[in-house]
Amino acid sequence: MDTLEALVYTLISFFLSLQLLFWRFRPRYTEVTSTLRLNRHLNIRSRLTSSKSYKFEFMSYMANKAKSVNKALEEAVPLREPVLKIHEAMRYTLLSDGKRVRPMLCLAACELVGGHESTAMAAACGVEMLQASSLILDDLPCMDNDSLRRGKPTNHIVFGEGIAILASDALIALAVQKAATLTLLDVPPERVLRTVQEMVKAVGTEGLVAGQAADLAGEGMSADSNTGLEHLEFIHIHKTAALLEAAAVTGAIVGGGSDEEIEKLRSYARCIGLMFQLVDDVLDVTKSSDELGKTAGKDLIAEKLTYPRLMGVEKSREYAERLNREAREHLQGFDLDKVAPLLSLADYILNRQN
C-alpha cells in the first residue's frame, strides 16, 4: 500500500470512528441539551412567578416616570389669565402628590409591547385625569364623605361641592380630549378609537360608576354571607381594577400590542387592581390617618363591605399574595427584561404601606 492509499484509509477510519462516537453519545447529548433548555424555561418561569427574584431599580424607575407624567399633566392644565376657579380645582387634585401608578402602568405596558413612552404619554395623562376625577367624586359628602386626601383637604372642602363636581366633569372631558391627540403622534386612528373606548368604558356603567353605585348599595350589608363577598368583588373589579385595566390596555393598544398581549395585560391589571383594594382595606384598619394621608377607619364606621370585615386581616393578606402570584403568571411569554417594571409594580402594590 503506497503512502496516498494509506492516508485515504486512515481518514476513512477516522471519520467512521467519529460517526460511531456520535451515535454512541447522541442520546446523552440530547438528554443534556433538553435538560438545559428545560432548566432555562423553569428558571424564567420561576423568576416571573416568584416575588423579588430579579434585579430591577423600581423606585428609581417609578420616580422617573412620575417626573415625566407630572410635567405632561402640568402642561395639560396650565393656569391662564384670568385664573378661573375651576382650573384651580382641576389642578388641585390632578397635580397633588400621587404615586402615578396608573400612568406608569400605561407607559410600561406600551414599552413592553415595543412602543415608546412619548407615544403613550397622552393616554397615560388621560387615565390619570380619570383617576383624579374619580377621587373628587368619591370624597363628596353624598359618597364617601371624606375630608382628607393625599395629606390635604379634599377638593370639595377647599372649593365647595359645586366647583368640585364641575372639576370632576371637566377632567373626564379633558381625558378624552387628550387621548384624541394621539392622532397627532401618527398613532393609527383605529388604535386611537380603541383607546378612547377603553377609557370611557372604565368610568361608565361598565366601570367606576357601576362600582360606586354598588359600594353605596353595600353599606350595612351583612358581613357573614357569600353574597357579601360576591358583592365586594363586583365593587372593586369595577371601582378599582377598571382604571388599572384601562391603563394597561390603552398603553398596549397605543404601543401596537397584539390581541393576545393586550388580553394578558388586562388580566394582569385586574389581579393587581383587586390586590390594590385588598391592601387598601387592610391598611385602613391597621394604619393611622397620618400614615395613610387620608382618614383611617372610615369604612368601618360607615359599615361598608371590606375584605377584612368579611374574611379578617390575615385571610385578606393571604388573598392579596395569591393575586400577586396570579398577576405574575399572566406575564409569562413576555421578555423578562421588558416585563421587570410590571413584576416590580405587583410587588410594590402588595407591600405598600400607604
Short mmCIF file of C-alpha atoms in Angstrom, two decimals:
data_model
loop_
_atom_site.label_atom_id
_atom_site.label_comp_id
_atom_site.label_asym_id
_atom_site.label_seq_id
_atom_site.Cartn_x
_atom_site.Cartn_y
_atom_site.Cartn_z
CA MET A 1 0.00 0.00 0.00
CA ASP A 2 1.54 3.30 -1.09
CA THR A 3 1.54 6.46 1.01
CA LEU A 4 -1.58 8.01 -0.65
CA GLU A 5 -3.67 4.86 -0.17
CA ALA A 6 -2.57 4.67 3.48
CA LEU A 7 -3.62 8.29 4.05
CA VAL A 8 -7.05 7.70 2.48
CA TYR A 9 -7.51 4.57 4.57
CA THR A 10 -6.57 6.45 7.76
CA LEU A 11 -9.00 9.30 7.03
CA ILE A 12 -11.89 6.93 6.31
CA SER A 13 -11.19 5.03 9.54
CA PHE A 14 -11.08 8.32 11.49
CA PHE A 15 -14.45 9.53 10.16
CA LEU A 16 -16.06 6.14 10.75
CA SER A 17 -14.84 6.28 14.36
CA LEU A 18 -16.31 9.78 14.79
CA GLN A 19 -19.64 8.60 13.43
CA LEU A 20 -19.69 5.65 15.82
CA LEU A 21 -18.90 8.00 18.72
CA PHE A 22 -21.68 10.39 17.65
CA TRP A 23 -24.32 7.65 17.58
CA ARG A 24 -22.96 6.25 20.84
CA PHE A 25 -23.29 9.52 22.75
CA ARG A 26 -26.19 11.19 20.88
CA PRO A 27 -28.89 10.08 23.40
CA ARG A 28 -26.83 11.54 26.25
CA TYR A 29 -26.22 14.77 24.31
CA THR A 30 -29.93 15.12 23.54
CA GLU A 31 -30.78 14.49 27.19
CA VAL A 32 -28.30 17.13 28.39
CA THR A 33 -29.42 19.82 25.92
CA SER A 34 -33.08 19.10 26.67
CA THR A 35 -32.37 19.41 30.38
CA LEU A 36 -30.56 22.72 29.84
CA ARG A 37 -33.49 24.08 27.83
CA LEU A 38 -35.98 22.89 30.46
CA ASN A 39 -33.94 24.40 33.29
CA ARG A 40 -33.74 27.71 31.45
CA HIS A 41 -37.53 27.67 30.91
CA LEU A 42 -38.20 26.80 34.56
CA ASN A 43 -35.75 29.46 35.71
CA ILE A 44 -37.55 32.14 33.67
CA ARG A 45 -40.95 30.89 34.88
CA SER A 46 -39.71 30.93 38.48
CA ARG A 47 -38.40 34.47 38.11
CA LEU A 48 -41.78 35.55 36.74
CA THR A 49 -43.89 33.89 39.42
CA SER A 50 -41.63 34.35 42.46
CA SER A 51 -41.70 37.67 44.26
CA LYS A 52 -38.46 39.70 44.28
CA SER A 53 -36.50 37.13 42.24
CA TYR A 54 -34.93 39.63 39.83
CA LYS A 55 -32.87 42.80 40.00
CA PHE A 56 -34.62 45.99 38.97
CA GLU A 57 -34.43 49.51 40.42
CA PHE A 58 -38.18 50.00 40.57
CA MET A 59 -38.33 53.06 42.83
CA SER A 60 -35.94 54.91 40.55
CA TYR A 61 -37.94 53.80 37.52
CA MET A 62 -41.19 54.90 39.16
CA ALA A 63 -39.75 58.29 40.16
CA ASN A 64 -38.53 58.95 36.61
CA LYS A 65 -41.89 58.02 35.09
CA ALA A 66 -43.73 60.17 37.68
CA LYS A 67 -41.49 63.12 36.82
CA SER A 68 -42.32 62.79 33.11
CA VAL A 69 -46.03 62.39 33.84
CA ASN A 70 -46.14 65.36 36.22
CA LYS A 71 -44.54 67.59 33.58
CA ALA A 72 -47.09 66.50 30.98
CA LEU A 73 -50.00 67.00 33.40
CA GLU A 74 -48.77 70.48 34.32
CA GLU A 75 -48.71 71.40 30.64
CA ALA A 76 -52.16 69.90 30.07
CA VAL A 77 -53.90 72.15 32.63
CA PRO A 78 -51.94 75.42 32.68
CA LEU A 79 -53.01 78.42 34.72
CA ARG A 80 -54.05 81.21 32.37
CA GLU A 81 -55.16 84.77 32.89
CA PRO A 82 -57.77 85.32 34.07
CA VAL A 83 -57.28 82.49 36.57
CA LEU A 84 -60.54 80.54 36.78
CA LYS A 85 -61.55 78.80 39.97
CA ILE A 86 -62.49 75.69 38.00
CA HIS A 87 -58.94 75.39 36.62
CA GLU A 88 -57.53 75.76 40.13
CA ALA A 89 -59.83 73.00 41.35
CA MET A 90 -58.82 70.69 38.49
CA ARG A 91 -55.12 71.29 39.14
CA TYR A 92 -55.55 70.93 42.90
CA THR A 93 -56.44 67.24 42.68
CA LEU A 94 -54.72 66.35 39.39
CA LEU A 95 -51.32 67.70 40.45
CA SER A 96 -51.47 66.58 44.08
CA ASP A 97 -48.72 64.33 45.39
CA GLY A 98 -49.89 60.99 43.99
CA LYS A 99 -47.88 57.86 43.19
CA ARG A 100 -48.84 57.96 39.47
CA VAL A 101 -49.30 54.18 39.46
CA ARG A 102 -51.83 54.21 36.60
CA PRO A 103 -49.91 56.38 34.13
CA MET A 104 -46.73 54.48 34.97
CA LEU A 105 -48.57 51.23 34.19
CA CYS A 106 -49.77 52.68 30.88
CA LEU A 107 -46.24 53.71 29.86
CA ALA A 108 -44.72 50.39 30.97
CA ALA A 109 -47.33 48.40 29.02
CA CYS A 110 -46.63 50.44 25.90
CA GLU A 111 -42.88 49.87 26.18
CA LEU A 112 -43.41 46.17 26.92
CA VAL A 113 -45.07 45.58 23.54
CA GLY A 114 -42.47 47.61 21.64
CA GLY A 115 -43.81 51.17 21.85
CA HIS A 116 -42.24 54.34 23.21
CA GLU A 117 -43.03 56.48 26.26
CA SER A 118 -43.67 59.58 24.16
CA THR A 119 -46.33 57.76 22.14
CA ALA A 120 -48.29 56.67 25.24
CA MET A 121 -47.93 59.84 27.33
CA ALA A 122 -51.25 61.33 26.17
CA ALA A 123 -53.09 58.13 27.11
CA ALA A 124 -51.22 57.96 30.43
CA CYS A 125 -52.24 61.53 31.29
CA GLY A 126 -55.82 60.77 30.26
CA VAL A 127 -56.00 57.81 32.64
CA GLU A 128 -54.61 59.94 35.49
CA MET A 129 -57.23 62.61 34.76
CA LEU A 130 -59.94 59.97 35.07
CA GLN A 131 -58.39 58.85 38.36
CA ALA A 132 -58.36 62.43 39.70
CA SER A 133 -61.98 62.88 38.61
CA SER A 134 -62.99 59.72 40.48
CA LEU A 135 -61.22 60.84 43.66
CA ILE A 136 -63.11 64.15 43.70
CA LEU A 137 -66.44 62.36 43.36
CA ASP A 138 -65.51 59.61 45.81
CA ASP A 139 -64.80 62.16 48.55
CA LEU A 140 -68.09 64.09 48.24
CA PRO A 141 -70.47 64.13 51.25
CA CYS A 142 -73.06 62.15 49.26
CA MET A 143 -70.47 59.43 48.50
CA ASP A 144 -67.69 58.56 50.97
CA ASN A 145 -67.85 61.92 52.75
CA ASP A 146 -64.10 62.28 53.24
CA SER A 147 -62.22 65.43 54.23
CA LEU A 148 -58.62 64.27 53.68
CA ARG A 149 -56.92 63.00 50.53
CA ARG A 150 -53.17 62.61 49.92
CA GLY A 151 -52.48 64.52 53.11
CA LYS A 152 -54.52 67.58 52.06
CA PRO A 153 -58.16 68.72 52.48
CA THR A 154 -60.35 67.15 49.79
CA ASN A 155 -61.43 69.15 46.75
CA HIS A 156 -64.94 70.00 47.92
CA ILE A 157 -63.62 71.18 51.29
CA VAL A 158 -61.39 73.73 49.52
CA PHE A 159 -63.55 74.76 46.56
CA GLY A 160 -67.09 73.79 47.55
CA GLU A 161 -69.22 70.91 46.29
CA GLY A 162 -70.45 72.65 43.14
CA ILE A 163 -66.99 73.52 41.80
CA ALA A 164 -65.68 70.09 42.83
CA ILE A 165 -68.34 68.31 40.75
CA LEU A 166 -67.67 70.60 37.78
CA ALA A 167 -63.92 69.98 38.10
CA SER A 168 -64.56 66.25 38.03
CA ASP A 169 -66.70 66.59 34.90
CA ALA A 170 -64.07 68.77 33.23
CA LEU A 171 -61.32 66.25 33.94
CA ILE A 172 -63.29 63.46 32.23
CA ALA A 173 -63.78 65.64 29.15
CA LEU A 174 -60.10 66.62 29.15
CA ALA A 175 -59.04 62.97 29.42
CA VAL A 176 -60.94 62.06 26.24
CA GLN A 177 -59.64 65.19 24.50
CA LYS A 178 -56.09 64.26 25.50
CA ALA A 179 -56.47 60.72 24.15
CA ALA A 180 -57.76 62.09 20.84
CA THR A 181 -54.47 63.97 20.35
CA LEU A 182 -52.77 60.60 19.79
CA THR A 183 -53.59 61.06 16.11
CA LEU A 184 -51.09 63.92 16.06
CA LEU A 185 -48.39 61.39 17.01
CA ASP A 186 -49.17 59.23 13.97
CA VAL A 187 -50.98 56.60 16.03
CA PRO A 188 -53.37 54.83 13.63
CA PRO A 189 -56.99 56.05 14.00
CA GLU A 190 -58.29 52.57 14.87
CA ARG A 191 -55.90 52.41 17.84
CA VAL A 192 -56.99 55.87 18.99
CA LEU A 193 -60.64 54.81 18.80
CA ARG A 194 -59.95 51.65 20.83
CA THR A 195 -58.06 53.72 23.39
CA VAL A 196 -60.96 56.15 23.86
CA GLN A 197 -63.43 53.25 24.08
CA GLU A 198 -61.40 51.61 26.85
CA MET A 199 -61.17 54.88 28.78
CA VAL A 200 -64.86 55.76 28.67
CA LYS A 201 -65.83 52.16 29.48
CA ALA A 202 -63.65 52.34 32.59
CA VAL A 203 -65.59 55.32 34.01
CA GLY A 204 -69.14 54.43 32.90
CA THR A 205 -71.69 51.83 33.94
CA GLU A 206 -69.24 49.07 33.00
CA GLY A 207 -66.63 50.55 35.31
CA LEU A 208 -66.34 53.19 38.03
CA VAL A 209 -69.98 54.28 38.06
CA ALA A 210 -71.15 50.69 38.50
CA GLY A 211 -68.63 50.11 41.27
CA GLN A 212 -69.54 53.27 43.15
CA ALA A 213 -73.27 52.51 42.88
CA ALA A 214 -72.66 49.00 44.26
CA ASP A 215 -70.49 50.49 47.01
CA LEU A 216 -73.33 52.75 48.13
CA ALA A 217 -75.78 49.84 48.00
CA GLY A 218 -73.45 47.68 50.10
CA GLU A 219 -73.47 49.93 53.16
CA GLY A 220 -74.90 47.96 56.06
CA MET A 221 -74.92 44.67 54.12
CA SER A 222 -74.40 41.53 56.22
CA ALA A 223 -70.75 40.60 56.62
CA ASP A 224 -71.27 36.87 57.13
CA SER A 225 -72.71 35.81 53.79
CA ASN A 226 -71.27 34.64 50.46
CA THR A 227 -73.42 37.31 48.85
CA GLY A 228 -71.38 39.94 50.68
CA LEU A 229 -68.09 38.68 49.22
CA GLU A 230 -69.54 38.46 45.69
CA HIS A 231 -70.88 41.99 46.05
CA LEU A 232 -67.49 43.22 47.28
CA GLU A 233 -65.67 41.61 44.34
CA PHE A 234 -68.10 43.32 41.94
CA ILE A 235 -67.46 46.70 43.60
CA HIS A 236 -63.70 46.54 43.30
CA ILE A 237 -63.46 44.91 39.87
CA HIS A 238 -65.42 47.93 38.65
CA LYS A 239 -64.37 50.68 41.05
CA THR A 240 -60.65 49.97 41.49
CA ALA A 241 -59.50 47.44 38.90
CA ALA A 242 -61.29 49.06 35.95
CA LEU A 243 -58.96 52.06 35.74
CA LEU A 244 -55.86 49.91 36.18
CA GLU A 245 -57.13 47.72 33.35
CA ALA A 246 -57.70 50.80 31.22
CA ALA A 247 -54.16 51.99 31.95
CA ALA A 248 -52.51 48.71 30.93
CA VAL A 249 -54.75 48.07 27.94
CA THR A 250 -54.54 51.58 26.46
CA GLY A 251 -50.77 51.50 26.79
CA ALA A 252 -50.62 48.17 24.97
CA ILE A 253 -53.04 49.35 22.27
CA VAL A 254 -51.10 52.54 21.58
CA GLY A 255 -47.83 50.59 21.57
CA GLY A 256 -49.14 48.24 18.87
CA GLY A 257 -49.55 45.12 21.01
CA SER A 258 -51.26 42.02 19.64
CA ASP A 259 -54.72 41.00 20.88
CA GLU A 260 -53.09 38.19 22.90
CA GLU A 261 -50.67 40.62 24.56
CA ILE A 262 -53.46 43.10 25.31
CA GLU A 263 -55.60 40.45 26.99
CA LYS A 264 -52.67 39.16 29.04
CA LEU A 265 -52.11 42.69 30.32
CA ARG A 266 -55.82 43.12 31.00
CA SER A 267 -55.82 40.00 33.18
CA TYR A 268 -52.64 41.12 34.95
CA ALA A 269 -54.14 44.55 35.67
CA ARG A 270 -57.36 43.07 37.02
CA CYS A 271 -55.35 41.00 39.50
CA ILE A 272 -53.27 43.92 40.71
CA GLY A 273 -56.44 46.06 40.85
CA LEU A 274 -58.13 43.68 43.28
CA MET A 275 -54.85 43.31 45.16
CA PHE A 276 -54.59 47.11 45.42
CA GLN A 277 -58.01 47.24 47.11
CA LEU A 278 -57.27 44.32 49.42
CA VAL A 279 -54.12 46.06 50.64
CA ASP A 280 -56.04 49.35 50.90
CA ASP A 281 -58.69 47.71 53.09
CA VAL A 282 -56.06 46.18 55.36
CA LEU A 283 -54.19 49.48 55.70
CA ASP A 284 -57.46 51.24 56.55
CA VAL A 285 -57.75 49.18 59.75
CA THR A 286 -54.05 48.84 60.62
CA LYS A 287 -52.61 52.32 59.94
CA SER A 288 -53.28 55.84 61.21
CA SER A 289 -54.63 58.79 59.21
CA ASP A 290 -51.20 60.46 59.37
CA GLU A 291 -49.55 57.36 57.91
CA LEU A 292 -52.14 56.97 55.17
CA GLY A 293 -52.62 60.62 54.21
CA LYS A 294 -56.38 60.05 54.35
CA THR A 295 -58.95 59.27 57.04
CA ALA A 296 -58.31 55.84 58.54
CA GLY A 297 -61.12 53.55 59.72
CA LYS A 298 -63.87 55.43 57.87
CA ASP A 299 -65.15 52.31 56.05
CA LEU A 300 -65.53 50.52 59.37
CA ILE A 301 -67.52 53.43 60.80
CA ALA A 302 -69.74 53.56 57.71
CA GLU A 303 -70.29 49.76 57.93
CA LYS A 304 -69.07 49.31 54.37
CA LEU A 305 -68.15 45.94 52.95
CA THR A 306 -64.38 45.43 53.13
CA TYR A 307 -62.15 42.38 52.84
CA PRO A 308 -61.01 42.47 56.50
CA ARG A 309 -64.64 42.73 57.59
CA LEU A 310 -65.62 39.69 55.52
CA MET A 311 -62.56 37.45 55.91
CA GLY A 312 -60.30 39.03 58.53
CA VAL A 313 -56.95 40.77 58.16
CA GLU A 314 -54.77 37.64 57.80
CA LYS A 315 -57.00 35.97 55.22
CA SER A 316 -57.11 39.26 53.33
CA ARG A 317 -53.31 39.34 53.23
CA GLU A 318 -53.19 35.72 52.02
CA TYR A 319 -55.66 36.53 49.26
CA ALA A 320 -53.52 39.51 48.20
CA GLU A 321 -50.44 37.27 47.97
CA ARG A 322 -52.37 34.80 45.80
CA LEU A 323 -53.46 37.60 43.47
CA ASN A 324 -49.82 38.69 43.18
CA ARG A 325 -48.84 35.21 42.04
CA GLU A 326 -51.71 35.12 39.54
CA ALA A 327 -50.79 38.55 38.19
CA ARG A 328 -47.23 37.41 37.54
CA GLU A 329 -48.42 34.25 35.76
CA HIS A 330 -50.31 36.41 33.25
CA LEU A 331 -46.98 37.98 32.24
CA GLN A 332 -45.41 34.71 31.09
CA GLY A 333 -44.27 34.88 27.50
CA PHE A 334 -43.04 38.48 27.65
CA ASP A 335 -39.38 39.44 27.54
CA LEU A 336 -38.06 39.21 31.10
CA ASP A 337 -36.13 42.49 31.00
CA LYS A 338 -39.00 44.48 29.50
CA VAL A 339 -41.56 43.00 31.91
CA ALA A 340 -39.48 43.81 35.02
CA PRO A 341 -41.37 47.08 35.77
CA LEU A 342 -44.70 45.24 35.88
CA LEU A 343 -43.33 42.45 38.06
CA SER A 344 -41.96 45.10 40.41
CA LEU A 345 -45.24 47.04 40.37
CA ALA A 346 -47.12 43.96 41.58
CA ASP A 347 -44.68 43.58 44.49
CA TYR A 348 -44.89 47.30 45.24
CA ILE A 349 -48.70 47.20 45.46
CA LEU A 350 -48.60 44.10 47.68
CA ASN A 351 -46.09 45.60 50.10
CA ARG A 352 -47.09 49.29 50.13
CA GLN A 353 -47.67 50.96 53.47
CA ASN A 354 -49.90 53.89 52.46
#
